[in-house]
mmCIF file of C-alpha atoms and ligand atoms in Angstrom:
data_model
loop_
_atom_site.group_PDB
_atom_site.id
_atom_site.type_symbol
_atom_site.label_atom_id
_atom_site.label_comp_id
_atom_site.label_asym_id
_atom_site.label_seq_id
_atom_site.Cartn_x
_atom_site.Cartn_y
_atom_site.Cartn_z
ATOM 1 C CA UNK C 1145 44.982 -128.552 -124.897
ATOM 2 C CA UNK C 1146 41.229 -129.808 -124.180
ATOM 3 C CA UNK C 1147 39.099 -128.018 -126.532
ATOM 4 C CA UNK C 1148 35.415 -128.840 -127.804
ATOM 5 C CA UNK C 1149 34.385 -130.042 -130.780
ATOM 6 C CA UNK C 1150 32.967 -126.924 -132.213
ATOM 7 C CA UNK C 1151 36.393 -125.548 -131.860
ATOM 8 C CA UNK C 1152 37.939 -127.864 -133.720
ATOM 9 C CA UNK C 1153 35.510 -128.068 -136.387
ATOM 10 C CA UNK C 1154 34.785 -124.267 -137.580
ATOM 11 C CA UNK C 1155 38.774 -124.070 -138.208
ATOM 12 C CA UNK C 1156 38.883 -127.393 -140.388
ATOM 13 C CA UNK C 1157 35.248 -126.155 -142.125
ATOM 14 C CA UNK C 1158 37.495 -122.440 -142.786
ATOM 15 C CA UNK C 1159 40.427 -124.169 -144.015
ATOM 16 C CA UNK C 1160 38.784 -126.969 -145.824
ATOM 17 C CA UNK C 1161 40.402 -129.836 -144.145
ATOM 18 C CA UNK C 1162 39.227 -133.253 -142.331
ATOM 19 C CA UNK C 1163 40.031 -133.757 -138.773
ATOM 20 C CA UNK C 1164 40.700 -137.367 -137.759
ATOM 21 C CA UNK C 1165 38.140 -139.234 -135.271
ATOM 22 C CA UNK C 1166 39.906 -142.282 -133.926
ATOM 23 C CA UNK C 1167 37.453 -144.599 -132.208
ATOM 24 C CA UNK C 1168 39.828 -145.945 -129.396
ATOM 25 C CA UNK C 1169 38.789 -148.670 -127.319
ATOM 26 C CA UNK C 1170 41.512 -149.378 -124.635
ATOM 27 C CA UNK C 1171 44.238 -147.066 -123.317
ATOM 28 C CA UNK C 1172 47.515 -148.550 -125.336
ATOM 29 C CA UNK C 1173 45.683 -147.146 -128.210
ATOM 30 C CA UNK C 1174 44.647 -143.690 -126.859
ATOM 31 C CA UNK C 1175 48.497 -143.041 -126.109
ATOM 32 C CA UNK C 1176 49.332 -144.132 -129.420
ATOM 33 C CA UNK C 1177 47.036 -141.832 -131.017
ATOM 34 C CA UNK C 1178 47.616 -138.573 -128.558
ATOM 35 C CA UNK C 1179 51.289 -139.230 -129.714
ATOM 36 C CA UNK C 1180 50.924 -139.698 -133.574
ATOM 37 C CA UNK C 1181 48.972 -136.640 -133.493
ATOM 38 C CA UNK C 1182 51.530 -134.930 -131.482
ATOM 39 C CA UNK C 1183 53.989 -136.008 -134.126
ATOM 40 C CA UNK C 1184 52.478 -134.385 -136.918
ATOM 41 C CA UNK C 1185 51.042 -131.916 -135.195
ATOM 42 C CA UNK C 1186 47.470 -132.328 -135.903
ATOM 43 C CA UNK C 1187 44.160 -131.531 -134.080
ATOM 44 C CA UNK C 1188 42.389 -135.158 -132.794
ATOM 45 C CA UNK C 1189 38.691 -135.995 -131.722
ATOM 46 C CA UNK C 1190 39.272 -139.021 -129.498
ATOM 47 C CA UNK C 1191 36.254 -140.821 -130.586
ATOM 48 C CA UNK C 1192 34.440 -143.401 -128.222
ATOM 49 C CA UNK C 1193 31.395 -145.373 -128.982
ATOM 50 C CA UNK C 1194 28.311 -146.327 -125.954
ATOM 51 C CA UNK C 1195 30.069 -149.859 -126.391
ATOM 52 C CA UNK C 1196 33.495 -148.699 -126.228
ATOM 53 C CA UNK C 1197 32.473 -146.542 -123.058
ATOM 54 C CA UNK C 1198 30.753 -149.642 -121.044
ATOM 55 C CA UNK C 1199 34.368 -151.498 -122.181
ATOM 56 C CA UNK C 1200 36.668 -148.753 -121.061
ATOM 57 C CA UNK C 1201 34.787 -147.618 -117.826
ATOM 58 C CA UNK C 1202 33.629 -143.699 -118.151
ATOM 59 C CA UNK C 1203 36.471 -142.889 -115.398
ATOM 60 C CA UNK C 1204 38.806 -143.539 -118.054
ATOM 61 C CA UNK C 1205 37.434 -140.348 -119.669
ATOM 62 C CA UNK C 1206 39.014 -138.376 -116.991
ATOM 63 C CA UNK C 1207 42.148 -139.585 -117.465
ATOM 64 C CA UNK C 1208 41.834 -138.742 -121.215
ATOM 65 C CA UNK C 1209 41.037 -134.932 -120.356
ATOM 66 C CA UNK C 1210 44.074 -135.201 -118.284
ATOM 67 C CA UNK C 1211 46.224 -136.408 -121.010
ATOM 68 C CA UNK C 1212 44.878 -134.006 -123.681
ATOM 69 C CA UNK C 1213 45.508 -131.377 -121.565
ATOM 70 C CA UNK C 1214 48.919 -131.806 -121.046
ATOM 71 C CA UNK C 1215 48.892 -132.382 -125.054
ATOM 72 C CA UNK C 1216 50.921 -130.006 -127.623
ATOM 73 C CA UNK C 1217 47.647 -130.379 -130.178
ATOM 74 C CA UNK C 1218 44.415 -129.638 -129.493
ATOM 75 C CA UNK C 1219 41.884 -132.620 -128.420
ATOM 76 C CA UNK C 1220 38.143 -132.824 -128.480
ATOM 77 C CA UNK C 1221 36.879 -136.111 -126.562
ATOM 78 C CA UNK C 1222 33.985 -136.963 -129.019
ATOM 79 C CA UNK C 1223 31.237 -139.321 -128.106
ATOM 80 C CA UNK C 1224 30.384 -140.848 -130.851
ATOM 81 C CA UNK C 1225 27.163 -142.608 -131.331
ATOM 82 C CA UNK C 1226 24.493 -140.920 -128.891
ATOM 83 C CA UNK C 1227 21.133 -143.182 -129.094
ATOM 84 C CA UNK C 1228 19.368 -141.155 -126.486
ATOM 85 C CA UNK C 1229 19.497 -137.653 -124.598
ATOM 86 C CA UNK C 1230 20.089 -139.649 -121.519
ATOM 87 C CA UNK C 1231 23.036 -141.038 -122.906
ATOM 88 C CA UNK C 1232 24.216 -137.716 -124.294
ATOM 89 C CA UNK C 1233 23.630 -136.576 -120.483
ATOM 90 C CA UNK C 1234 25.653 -139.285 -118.967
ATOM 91 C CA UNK C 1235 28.252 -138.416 -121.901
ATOM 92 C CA UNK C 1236 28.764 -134.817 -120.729
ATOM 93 C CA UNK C 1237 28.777 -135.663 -117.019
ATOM 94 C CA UNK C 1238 31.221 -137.881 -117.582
ATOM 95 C CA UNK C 1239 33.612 -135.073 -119.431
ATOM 96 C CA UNK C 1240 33.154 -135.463 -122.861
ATOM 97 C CA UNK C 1241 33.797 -132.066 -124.881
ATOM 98 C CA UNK C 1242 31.602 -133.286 -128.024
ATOM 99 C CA UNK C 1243 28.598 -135.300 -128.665
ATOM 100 C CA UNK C 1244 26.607 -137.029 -131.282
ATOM 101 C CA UNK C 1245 23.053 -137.577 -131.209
ATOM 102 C CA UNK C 1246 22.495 -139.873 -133.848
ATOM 103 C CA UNK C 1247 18.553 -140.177 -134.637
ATOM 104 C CA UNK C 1248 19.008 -141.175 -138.380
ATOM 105 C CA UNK C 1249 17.141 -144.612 -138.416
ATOM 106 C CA UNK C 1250 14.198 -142.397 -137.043
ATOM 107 C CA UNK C 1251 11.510 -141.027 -139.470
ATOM 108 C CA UNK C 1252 12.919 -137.439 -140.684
ATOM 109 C CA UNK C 1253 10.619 -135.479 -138.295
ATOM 110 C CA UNK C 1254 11.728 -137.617 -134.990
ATOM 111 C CA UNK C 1255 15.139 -137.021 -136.187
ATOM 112 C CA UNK C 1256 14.193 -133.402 -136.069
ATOM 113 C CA UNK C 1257 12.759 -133.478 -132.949
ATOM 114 C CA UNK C 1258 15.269 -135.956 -130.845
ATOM 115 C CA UNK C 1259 18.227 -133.657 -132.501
ATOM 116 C CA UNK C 1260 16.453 -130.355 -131.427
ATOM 117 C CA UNK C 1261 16.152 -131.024 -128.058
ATOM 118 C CA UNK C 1262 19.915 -132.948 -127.774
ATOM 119 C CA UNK C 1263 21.068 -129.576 -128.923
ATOM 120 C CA UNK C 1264 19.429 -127.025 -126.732
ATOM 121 C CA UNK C 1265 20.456 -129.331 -123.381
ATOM 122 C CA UNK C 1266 24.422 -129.483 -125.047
ATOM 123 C CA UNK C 1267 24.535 -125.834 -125.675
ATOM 124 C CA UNK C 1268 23.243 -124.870 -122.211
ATOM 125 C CA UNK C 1269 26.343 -126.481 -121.160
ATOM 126 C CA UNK C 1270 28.602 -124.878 -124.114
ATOM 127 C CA UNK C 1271 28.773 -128.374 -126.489
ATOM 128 C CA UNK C 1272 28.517 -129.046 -129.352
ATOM 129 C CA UNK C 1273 25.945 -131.700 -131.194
ATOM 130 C CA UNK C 1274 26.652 -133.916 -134.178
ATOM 131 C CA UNK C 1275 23.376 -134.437 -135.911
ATOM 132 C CA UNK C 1276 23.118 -137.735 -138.700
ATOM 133 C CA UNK C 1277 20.947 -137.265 -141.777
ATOM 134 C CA UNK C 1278 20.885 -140.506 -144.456
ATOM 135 C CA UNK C 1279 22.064 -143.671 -143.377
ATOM 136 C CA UNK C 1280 24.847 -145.118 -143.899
ATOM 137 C CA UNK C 1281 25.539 -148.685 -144.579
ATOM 138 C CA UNK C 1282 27.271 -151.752 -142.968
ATOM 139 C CA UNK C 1283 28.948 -154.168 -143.952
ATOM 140 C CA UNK C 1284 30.132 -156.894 -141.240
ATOM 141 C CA UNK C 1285 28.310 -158.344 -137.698
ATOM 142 C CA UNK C 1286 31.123 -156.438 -135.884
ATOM 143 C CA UNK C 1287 30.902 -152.777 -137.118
ATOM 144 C CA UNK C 1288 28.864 -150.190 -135.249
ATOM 145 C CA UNK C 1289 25.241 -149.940 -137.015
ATOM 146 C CA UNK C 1290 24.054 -149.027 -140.124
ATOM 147 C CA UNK C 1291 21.260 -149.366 -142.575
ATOM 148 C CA UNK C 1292 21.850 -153.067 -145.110
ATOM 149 C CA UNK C 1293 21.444 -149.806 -147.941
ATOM 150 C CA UNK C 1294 22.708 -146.840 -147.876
ATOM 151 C CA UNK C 1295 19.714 -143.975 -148.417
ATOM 152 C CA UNK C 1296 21.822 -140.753 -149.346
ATOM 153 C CA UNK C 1297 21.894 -137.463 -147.813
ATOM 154 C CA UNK C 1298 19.456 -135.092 -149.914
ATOM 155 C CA UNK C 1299 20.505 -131.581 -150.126
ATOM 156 C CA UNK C 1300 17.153 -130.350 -149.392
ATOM 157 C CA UNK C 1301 16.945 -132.399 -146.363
ATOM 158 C CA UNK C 1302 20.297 -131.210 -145.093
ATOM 159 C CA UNK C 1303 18.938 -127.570 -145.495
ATOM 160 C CA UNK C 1304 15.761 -128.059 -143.091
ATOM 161 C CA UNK C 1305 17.471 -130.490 -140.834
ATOM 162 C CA UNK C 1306 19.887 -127.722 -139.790
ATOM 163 C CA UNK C 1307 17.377 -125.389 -139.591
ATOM 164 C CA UNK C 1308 15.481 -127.206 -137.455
ATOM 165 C CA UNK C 1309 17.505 -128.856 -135.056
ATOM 166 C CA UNK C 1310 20.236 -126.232 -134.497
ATOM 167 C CA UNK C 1311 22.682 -128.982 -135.504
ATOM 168 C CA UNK C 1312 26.583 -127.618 -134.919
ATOM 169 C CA UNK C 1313 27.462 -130.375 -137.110
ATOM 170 C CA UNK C 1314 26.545 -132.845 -139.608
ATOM 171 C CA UNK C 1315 27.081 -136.399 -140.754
ATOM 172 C CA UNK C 1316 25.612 -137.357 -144.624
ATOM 173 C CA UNK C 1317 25.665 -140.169 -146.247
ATOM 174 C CA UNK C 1318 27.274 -139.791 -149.360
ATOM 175 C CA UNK C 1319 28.912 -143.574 -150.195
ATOM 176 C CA UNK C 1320 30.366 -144.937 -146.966
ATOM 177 C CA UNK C 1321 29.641 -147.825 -144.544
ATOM 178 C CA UNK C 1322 30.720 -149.215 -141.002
ATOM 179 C CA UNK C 1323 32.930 -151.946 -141.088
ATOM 180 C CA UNK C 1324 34.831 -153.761 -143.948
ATOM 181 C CA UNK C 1325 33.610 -154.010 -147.018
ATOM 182 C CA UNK C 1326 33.307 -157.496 -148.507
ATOM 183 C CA UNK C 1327 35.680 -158.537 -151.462
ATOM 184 C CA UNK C 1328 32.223 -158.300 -153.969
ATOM 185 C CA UNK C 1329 31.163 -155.064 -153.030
ATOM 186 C CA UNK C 1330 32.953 -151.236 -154.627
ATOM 187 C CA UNK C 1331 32.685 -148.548 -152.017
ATOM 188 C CA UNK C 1332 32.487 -145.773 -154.626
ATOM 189 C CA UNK C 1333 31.638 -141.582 -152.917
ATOM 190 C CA UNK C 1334 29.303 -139.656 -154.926
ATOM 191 C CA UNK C 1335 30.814 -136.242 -154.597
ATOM 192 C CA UNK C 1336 28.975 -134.398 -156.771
ATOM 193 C CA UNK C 1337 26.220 -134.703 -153.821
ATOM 194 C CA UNK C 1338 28.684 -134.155 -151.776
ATOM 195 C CA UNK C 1339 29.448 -130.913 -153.481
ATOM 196 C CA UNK C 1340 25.703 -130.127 -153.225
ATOM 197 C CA UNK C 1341 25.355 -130.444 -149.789
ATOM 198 C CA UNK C 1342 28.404 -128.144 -149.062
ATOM 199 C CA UNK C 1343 26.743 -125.598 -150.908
ATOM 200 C CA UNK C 1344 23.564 -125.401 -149.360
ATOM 201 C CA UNK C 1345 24.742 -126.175 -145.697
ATOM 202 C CA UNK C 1346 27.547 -124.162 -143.813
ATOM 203 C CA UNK C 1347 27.731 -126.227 -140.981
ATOM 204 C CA UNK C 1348 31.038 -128.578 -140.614
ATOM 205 C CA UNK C 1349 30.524 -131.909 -142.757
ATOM 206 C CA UNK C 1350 31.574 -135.271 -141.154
ATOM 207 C CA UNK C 1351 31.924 -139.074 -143.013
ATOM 208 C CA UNK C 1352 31.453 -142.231 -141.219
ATOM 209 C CA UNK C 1353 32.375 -145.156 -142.337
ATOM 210 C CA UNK C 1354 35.923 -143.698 -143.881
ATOM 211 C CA UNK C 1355 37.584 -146.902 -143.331
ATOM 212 C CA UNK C 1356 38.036 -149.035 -146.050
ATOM 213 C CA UNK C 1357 37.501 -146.576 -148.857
ATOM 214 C CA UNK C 1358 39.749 -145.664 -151.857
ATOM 215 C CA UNK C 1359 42.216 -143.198 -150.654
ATOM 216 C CA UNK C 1360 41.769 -140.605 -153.616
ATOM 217 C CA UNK C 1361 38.150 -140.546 -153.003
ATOM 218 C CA UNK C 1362 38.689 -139.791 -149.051
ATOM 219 C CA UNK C 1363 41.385 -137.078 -149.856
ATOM 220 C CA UNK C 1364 39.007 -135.510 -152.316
ATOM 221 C CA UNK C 1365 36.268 -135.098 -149.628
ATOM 222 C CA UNK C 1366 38.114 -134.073 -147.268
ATOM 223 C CA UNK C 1367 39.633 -131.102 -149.858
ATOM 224 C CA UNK C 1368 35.597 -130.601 -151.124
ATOM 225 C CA UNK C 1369 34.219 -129.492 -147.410
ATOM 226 C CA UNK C 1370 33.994 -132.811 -145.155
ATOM 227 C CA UNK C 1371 35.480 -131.881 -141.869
ATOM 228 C CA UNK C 1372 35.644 -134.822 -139.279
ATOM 229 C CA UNK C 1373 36.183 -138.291 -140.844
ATOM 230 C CA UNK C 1374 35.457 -141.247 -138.223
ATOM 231 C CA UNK C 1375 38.065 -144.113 -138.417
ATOM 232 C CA UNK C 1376 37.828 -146.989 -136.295
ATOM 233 C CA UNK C 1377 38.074 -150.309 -138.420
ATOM 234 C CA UNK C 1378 41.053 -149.646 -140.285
ATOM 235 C CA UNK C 1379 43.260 -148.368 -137.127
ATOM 236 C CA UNK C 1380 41.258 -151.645 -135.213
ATOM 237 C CA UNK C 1381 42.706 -153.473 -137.581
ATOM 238 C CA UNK C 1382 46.168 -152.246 -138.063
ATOM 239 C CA UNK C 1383 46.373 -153.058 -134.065
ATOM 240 C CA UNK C 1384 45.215 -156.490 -134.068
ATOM 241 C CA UNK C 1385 46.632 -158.084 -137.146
ATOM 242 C CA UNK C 1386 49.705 -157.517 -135.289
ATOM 243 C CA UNK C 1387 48.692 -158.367 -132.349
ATOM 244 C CA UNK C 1388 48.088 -161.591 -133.854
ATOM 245 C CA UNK C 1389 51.271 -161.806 -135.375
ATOM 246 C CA UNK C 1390 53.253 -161.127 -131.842
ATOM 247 C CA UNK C 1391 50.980 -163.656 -130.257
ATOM 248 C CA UNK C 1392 52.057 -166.275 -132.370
ATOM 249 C CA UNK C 1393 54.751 -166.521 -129.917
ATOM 250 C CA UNK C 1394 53.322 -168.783 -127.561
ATOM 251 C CA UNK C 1395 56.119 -166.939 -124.809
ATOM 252 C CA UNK C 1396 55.325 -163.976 -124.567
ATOM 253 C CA UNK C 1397 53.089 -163.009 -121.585
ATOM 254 C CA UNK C 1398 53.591 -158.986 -120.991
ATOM 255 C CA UNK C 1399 50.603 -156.600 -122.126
ATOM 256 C CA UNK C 1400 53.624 -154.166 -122.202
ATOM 257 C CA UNK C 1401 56.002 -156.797 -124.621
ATOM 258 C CA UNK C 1402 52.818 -157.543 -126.771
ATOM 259 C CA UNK C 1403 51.365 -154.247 -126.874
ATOM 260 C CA UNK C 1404 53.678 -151.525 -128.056
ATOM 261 C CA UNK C 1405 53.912 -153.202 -131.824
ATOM 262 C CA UNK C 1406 50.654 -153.449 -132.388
ATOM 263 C CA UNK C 1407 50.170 -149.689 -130.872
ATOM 264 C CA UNK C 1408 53.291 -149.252 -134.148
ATOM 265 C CA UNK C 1409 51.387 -150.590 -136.181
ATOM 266 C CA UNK C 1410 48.000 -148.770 -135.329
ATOM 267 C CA UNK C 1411 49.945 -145.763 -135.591
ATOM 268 C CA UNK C 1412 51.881 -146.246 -138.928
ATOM 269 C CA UNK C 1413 48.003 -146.454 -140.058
ATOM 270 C CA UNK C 1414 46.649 -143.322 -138.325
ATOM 271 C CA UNK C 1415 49.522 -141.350 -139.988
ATOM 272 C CA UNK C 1416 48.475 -142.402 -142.931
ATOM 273 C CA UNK C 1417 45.306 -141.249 -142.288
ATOM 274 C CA UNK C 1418 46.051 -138.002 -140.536
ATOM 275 C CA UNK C 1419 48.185 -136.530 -144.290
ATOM 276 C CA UNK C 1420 45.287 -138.017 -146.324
ATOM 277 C CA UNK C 1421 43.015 -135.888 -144.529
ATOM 278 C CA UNK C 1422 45.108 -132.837 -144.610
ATOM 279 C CA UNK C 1423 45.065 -132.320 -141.232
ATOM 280 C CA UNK C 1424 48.846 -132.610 -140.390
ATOM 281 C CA UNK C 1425 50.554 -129.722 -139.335
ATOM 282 C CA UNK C 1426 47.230 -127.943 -138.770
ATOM 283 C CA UNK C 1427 47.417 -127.714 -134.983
ATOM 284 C CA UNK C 1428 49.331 -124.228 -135.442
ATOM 285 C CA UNK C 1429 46.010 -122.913 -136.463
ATOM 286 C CA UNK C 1430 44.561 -123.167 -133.079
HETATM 287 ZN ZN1 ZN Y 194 29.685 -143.894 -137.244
#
C-alpha cells in the first residue's frame, strides 16, 4: 500500500527500528527494491534525489505510486533532498507522499525559518517534512552534498529546531557522510550524542550518509532511536560493480540480459541492509 512518510515513521520511532531509504535512480532498480522488501516483508521509503528526479522524469513517480500500491508492504515515495519550497511544491504535485526540506548549510535561524514554512504548506496537504540540523560530511565528487567537516547535531539545537519549525522528522549529524569514504579516513558514530538527542527530541530520527559505515555501529543506531537510514552508495554500488562485470562481455547487448544481475546484486545488498536495520518482517505492524 501507498502510505506517507509520517506513517511509516511514528511505527519504526514506537518500535525502535530503522526503515530503509533506497535512493533509486532508474526503474530496474525500483523493482528490485519493491521486491526485496516484499520478500522480507519490510516497510520502504523509495528515496529520490532533485538529480535523480530530472534523470528519471517526474512521470515516473506515477508509475511508482502505481506499483506501491499494488505492493504487499507499505511504501512512502520520499523526496529526498528539498533545496527550496518550490521544489518541495513541484515534489508533491508530482505525487510524492514525503518530503525533505533540507536548509542545513543555512545559518540556524534560516534553517528555522525555510523549515517552518516547508512544513505548514506540506501539512495543508497532509505530508510530512524532514527537517536537517548539523551537517554531514562528504567524501567523493559524486555523492550528494555535504559539508568537507562534519559539525554535529547539538541536543539543544535539536530541541528548538523542532519547536520551531514543526519538523515531523529529523536528520542529525552524528558521524556519517555522503559517498565513500576514502581508505585514510575511520567513519566512527558518536552515539552517546546520539543517545542525547533521542532523549530530548520525540520526533522520528533519520541518518544520512549510512553507506559505508561499520555495520555494528549502524545496527546500534538503529536499536538506540534512529528511524529512517538513507542508503544510496552502497546499493549504487552493489548494481554497478556488476554491471561492470556482465559488461565485460563485449556480446551482450539486452538492457534486460545485462540488467537483472546487477538488480541481484543490488538486492543481495539491500537485504543486507533491510535485517541490519531491523526492519524485516515489520510490515505486519502496519
Ligand atoms: Zn542525504
Amino acid at each position: 500500500m501507498l502510505v506517507t512518510g509520517d506513517d511509516l515513521l511514528k511505527v519504526a520511532n514506537q518500535h525502535s527500528f530503522a526503515i530503509p531509504a533506497f535512493n533509486i535512480s532508474d526503474w530496474a532498480m525500483n523493482r528490485g527494491i519493491f521486491e526485496i522488501g516484499e520478500e522480507l516483508q519490510s516497510p520502504l521509503l523509495i528515496a529520490i534525489h532533485p538529480d535523480e528526479l530530472a534523470h528519471l522524469g517526474d512521470e515516473l513517480v506515477l508509475a511508482i505510486r502505481e506499483r506501491a500500491h499494488r505492493s504487499s508492504v507499505p511504501v512512502a515515495i520520499h523526496f529526498d533532498h528539498g533545496a527550496t519550497i518550490d521544489q518541495m511544491l513541484w515534489a508533491i504535485q508530482s505525487g510524492f507522499t514525503s518530503v525533505m526540506l533540507d536548509g542545513s548549510m543555512l545559518p540556524f535561524d534560516e534553517n528555522v525559518d525555510l523549515t517552518r514554512r516547508a512544513v505548514e504548506a506540506a501539512h495543508a496537504v497532509g505530508l510530512s517534512v524532514e527537517g536537517e540540523l548539523g551537517t554531514i560530511g562528504k567524501t567523493d565528487s559524486e555523492a550528494e552534498d555535504g559539508a568537507d567537516e562534519i559539525i554535529y547535531t547539538k541536543p539543544e539545537e535539536a530541541v528548538k529546531f523542532v519547536e520551531a519549525t514543526g519538523v515531523d522528522s529529523l536528520a542529525i549529524a552524528i558521524g556519517t557522510s555522503h559517498g565513500i569514504y576514502p581508505s585514510w579516513m575511520k567513519p566512527e558514530l558518536k552515539l552517546d550524542l546520539l543517545r542525547d538527542i533521542k532523549a530530548a527530541v520525540s520526533v522520528p530520527l533519520v541518518l544520512h550518509g549510512g553507506s559505508n559505515n561499520p555495520d555494528a555501529e549502524i545496527g546500534q543506531a538503529a536499536k538506540m532511536g534512529i528511524n529512517k537510514i538513507n542508503i544510496s552508495s552502497d546499493i549504487k554500488v552493489a548494481y554497478h560493480v556488476k554491471m561492470r562485470e556482465v559488461l565485460a562481455d563485449g556480446s551482450v547487448r539486452e538492457p534486460n540480459t545485462i540488467q537483472p544481475p546487477a538488480v541481484e546484486a543490488m538486492k543481495a545488498e539491500a537485504a543486507h541492509k533491510i535485517r541490519l536495520f531491523g526492519s524485516d518482517g515489520k510490515a505486519s505492524l502496519y
